[in-house]
C-alpha positions as a Python dict, from the first residue, in 0.01 Angstrom:
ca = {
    (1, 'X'): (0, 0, 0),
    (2, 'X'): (-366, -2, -103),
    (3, 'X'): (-397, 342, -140),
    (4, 'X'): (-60, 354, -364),
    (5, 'X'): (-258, 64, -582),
    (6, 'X'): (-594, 241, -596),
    (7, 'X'): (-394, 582, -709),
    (8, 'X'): (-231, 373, -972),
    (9, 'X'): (-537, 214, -1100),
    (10, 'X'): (-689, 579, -1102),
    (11, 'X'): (-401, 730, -1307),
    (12, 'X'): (-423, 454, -1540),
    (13, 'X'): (-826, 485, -1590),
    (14, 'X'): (-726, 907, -1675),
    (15, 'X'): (-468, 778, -1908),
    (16, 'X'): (-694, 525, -2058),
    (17, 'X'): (-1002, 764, -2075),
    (18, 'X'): (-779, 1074, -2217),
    (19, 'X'): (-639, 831, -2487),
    (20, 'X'): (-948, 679, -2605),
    (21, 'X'): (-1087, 1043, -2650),
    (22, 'X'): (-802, 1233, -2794),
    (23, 'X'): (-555, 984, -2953),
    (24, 'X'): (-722, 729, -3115),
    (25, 'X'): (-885, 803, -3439),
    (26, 'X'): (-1307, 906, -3441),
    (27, 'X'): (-1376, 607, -3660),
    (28, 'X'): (-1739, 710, -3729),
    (29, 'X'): (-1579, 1061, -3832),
    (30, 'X'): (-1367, 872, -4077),
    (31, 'X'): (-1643, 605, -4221),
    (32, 'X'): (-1822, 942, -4325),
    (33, 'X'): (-1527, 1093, -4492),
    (34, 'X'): (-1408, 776, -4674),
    (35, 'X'): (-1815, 740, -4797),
    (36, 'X'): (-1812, 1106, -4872),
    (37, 'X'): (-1510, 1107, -5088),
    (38, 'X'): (-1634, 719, -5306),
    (39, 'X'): (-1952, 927, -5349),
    (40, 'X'): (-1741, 1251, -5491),
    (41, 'X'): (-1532, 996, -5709),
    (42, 'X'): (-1854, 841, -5870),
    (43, 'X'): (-1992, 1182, -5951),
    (44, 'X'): (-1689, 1299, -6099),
    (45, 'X'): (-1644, 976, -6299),
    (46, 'X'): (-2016, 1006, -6366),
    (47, 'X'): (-1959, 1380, -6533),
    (48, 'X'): (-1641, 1297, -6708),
    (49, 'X'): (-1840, 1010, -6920),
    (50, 'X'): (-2168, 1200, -6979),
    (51, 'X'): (-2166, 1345, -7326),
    (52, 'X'): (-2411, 1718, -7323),
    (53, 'X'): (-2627, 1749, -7627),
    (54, 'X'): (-2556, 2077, -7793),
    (55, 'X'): (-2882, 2083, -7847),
    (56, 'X'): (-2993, 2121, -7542),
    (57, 'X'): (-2719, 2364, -7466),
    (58, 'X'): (-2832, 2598, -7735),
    (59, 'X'): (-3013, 2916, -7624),
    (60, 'X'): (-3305, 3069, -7749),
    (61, 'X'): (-3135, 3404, -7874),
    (62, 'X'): (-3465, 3558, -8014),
    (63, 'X'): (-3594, 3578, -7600),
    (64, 'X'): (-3303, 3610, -7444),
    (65, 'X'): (-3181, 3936, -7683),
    (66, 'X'): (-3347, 4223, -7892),
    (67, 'X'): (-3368, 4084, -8238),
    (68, 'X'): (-3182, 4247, -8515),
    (69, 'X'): (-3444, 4179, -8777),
    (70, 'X'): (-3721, 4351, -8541),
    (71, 'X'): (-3544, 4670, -8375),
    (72, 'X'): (-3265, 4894, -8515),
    (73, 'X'): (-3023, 5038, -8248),
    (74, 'X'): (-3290, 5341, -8148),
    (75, 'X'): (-3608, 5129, -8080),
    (76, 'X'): (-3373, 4837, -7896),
    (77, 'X'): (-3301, 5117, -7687),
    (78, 'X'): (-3626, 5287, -7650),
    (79, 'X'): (-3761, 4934, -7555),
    (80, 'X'): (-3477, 4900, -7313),
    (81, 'X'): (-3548, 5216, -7148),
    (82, 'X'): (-3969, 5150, -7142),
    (83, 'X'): (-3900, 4807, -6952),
    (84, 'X'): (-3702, 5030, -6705),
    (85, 'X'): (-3924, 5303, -6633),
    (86, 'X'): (-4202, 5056, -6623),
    (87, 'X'): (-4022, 4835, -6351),
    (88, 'X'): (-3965, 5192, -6178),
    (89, 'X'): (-4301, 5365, -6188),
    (90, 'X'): (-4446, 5252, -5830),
    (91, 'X'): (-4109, 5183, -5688),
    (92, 'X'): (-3799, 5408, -5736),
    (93, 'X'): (-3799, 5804, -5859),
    (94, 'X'): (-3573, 5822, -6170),
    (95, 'X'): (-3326, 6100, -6148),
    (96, 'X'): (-3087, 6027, -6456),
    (97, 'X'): (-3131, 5771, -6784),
    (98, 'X'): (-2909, 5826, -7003),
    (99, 'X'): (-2849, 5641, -7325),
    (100, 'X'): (-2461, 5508, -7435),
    (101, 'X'): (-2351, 5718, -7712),
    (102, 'X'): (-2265, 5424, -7980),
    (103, 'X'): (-2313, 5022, -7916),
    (104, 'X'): (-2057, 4843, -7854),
    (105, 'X'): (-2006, 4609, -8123),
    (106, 'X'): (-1886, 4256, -8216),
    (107, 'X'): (-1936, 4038, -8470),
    (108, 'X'): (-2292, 3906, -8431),
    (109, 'X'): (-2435, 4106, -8175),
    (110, 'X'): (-2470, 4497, -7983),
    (111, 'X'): (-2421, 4550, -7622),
    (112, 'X'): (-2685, 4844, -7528),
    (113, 'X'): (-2583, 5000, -7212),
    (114, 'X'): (-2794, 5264, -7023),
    (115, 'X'): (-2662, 5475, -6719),
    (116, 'X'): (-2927, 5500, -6431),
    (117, 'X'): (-2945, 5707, -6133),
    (118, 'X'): (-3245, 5602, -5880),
    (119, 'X'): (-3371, 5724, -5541),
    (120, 'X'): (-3573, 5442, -5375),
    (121, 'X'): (-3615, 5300, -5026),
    (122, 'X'): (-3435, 4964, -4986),
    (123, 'X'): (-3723, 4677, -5070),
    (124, 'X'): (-3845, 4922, -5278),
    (125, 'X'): (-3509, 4849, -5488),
    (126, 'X'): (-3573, 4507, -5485),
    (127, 'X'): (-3923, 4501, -5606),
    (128, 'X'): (-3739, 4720, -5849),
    (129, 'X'): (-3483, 4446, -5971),
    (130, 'X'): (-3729, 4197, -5973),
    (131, 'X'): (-3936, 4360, -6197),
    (132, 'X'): (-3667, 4367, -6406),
    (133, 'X'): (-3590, 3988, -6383),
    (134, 'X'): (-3942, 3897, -6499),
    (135, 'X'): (-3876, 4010, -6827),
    (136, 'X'): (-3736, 3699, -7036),
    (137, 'X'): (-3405, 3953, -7166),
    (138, 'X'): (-3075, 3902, -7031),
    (139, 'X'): (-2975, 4234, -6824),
    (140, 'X'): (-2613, 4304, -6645),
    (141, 'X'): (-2575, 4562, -6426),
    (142, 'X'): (-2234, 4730, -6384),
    (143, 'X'): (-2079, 5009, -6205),
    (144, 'X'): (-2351, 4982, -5936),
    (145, 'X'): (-2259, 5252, -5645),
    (146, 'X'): (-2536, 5315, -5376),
    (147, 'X'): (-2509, 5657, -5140),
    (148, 'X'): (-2728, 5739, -4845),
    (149, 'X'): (-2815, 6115, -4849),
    (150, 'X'): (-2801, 6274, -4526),
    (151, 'X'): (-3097, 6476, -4541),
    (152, 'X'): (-3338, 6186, -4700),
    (153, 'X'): (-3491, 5833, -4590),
    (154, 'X'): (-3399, 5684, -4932),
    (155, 'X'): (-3092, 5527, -5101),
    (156, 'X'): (-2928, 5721, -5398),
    (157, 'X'): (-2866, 5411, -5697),
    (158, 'X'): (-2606, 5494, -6042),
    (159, 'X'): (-2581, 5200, -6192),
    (160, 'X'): (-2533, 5088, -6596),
    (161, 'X'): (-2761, 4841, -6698),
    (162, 'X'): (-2649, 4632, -7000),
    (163, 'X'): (-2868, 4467, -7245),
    (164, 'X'): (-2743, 4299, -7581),
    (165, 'X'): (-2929, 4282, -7929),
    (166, 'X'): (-2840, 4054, -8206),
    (167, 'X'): (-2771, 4146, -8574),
    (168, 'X'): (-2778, 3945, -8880),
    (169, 'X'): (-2468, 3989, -9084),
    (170, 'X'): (-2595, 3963, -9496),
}
């Protein structure tokens, strides 16, 4: 009889134990998510009342583009392909550069694409592109494909680099 009473008291600490760790709730787990989700609310509420001042949204297009008043199509272009060869001269060998045939063109502004083919070791790519990023113009590059020759220690880049130059309509 005592050992029947000191299995059941057993069994029912297991029970007891396995319930309070699986089946109830984690209520510190919850107490984060509940403070997690007021804080998520606020911002939200906090964004959807804010007003932005377009005039702090507006960009300076005279940096950030080749001005139409200063460079035709040609020297846009010729600048374009300077800052290039300039971000490439200690880094990457230049095997192709080859100018778009005619801008692209909308109404207030050119997109200037150039097609580049590179052969540079891996950071050497990267001291590459961030040469290119410390110049204040905005740059996209598209159609980026890199190969590994068999016969060479260095990556094989084609990529088209996209720049964008305003006009003036008169």
């Amino acid at each position: 009889m005592n050992n029947y009473k000191l299995l059941l008291l057993l069994l029912t600490f297991v029970i007891f134990i396995n319930y309070t760790n699986y089946m109830m709730p984690n209520r510190g787990k919850l107490h984060r998510k509940i403070e997690l989700l007021t804080y998520k609310i606020e911002k939200e509420n906090r964004l959807n009342t804010q007003k932005p001042d377009i005039k702090k949204l507006r960009l300076p297009f005279k940096t950030l583009f080749y001005d139409g008043k200063k460079f035709n199509y040609s020297q846009a272009m010729g600048n374009f392909q300077e800052l290039i060869t300039k971000a490439a001269k200690d880094n990457c060998t230049i095997t192709r550069l080859q100018w778009a045939q005619v801008p692209l063109s909308t109404k207030w502004y050119d997109v200037l694409k150039i097609n580049i083919g590179l052969e540079c070791t891996p950071k050497k790519m990267f001291l590459f592109v961030n040469k290119l990023r410390k110049d204040n113009k905005i740059y996209n590059i598209k159609n980026f494909t890199i190969n590994k020759p068999q016969n060479k220690p260095v990556l094989q880049l084609h990529m088209q680099l996209v720049s964008y130059r305003i006009h003036y309509e008169k």
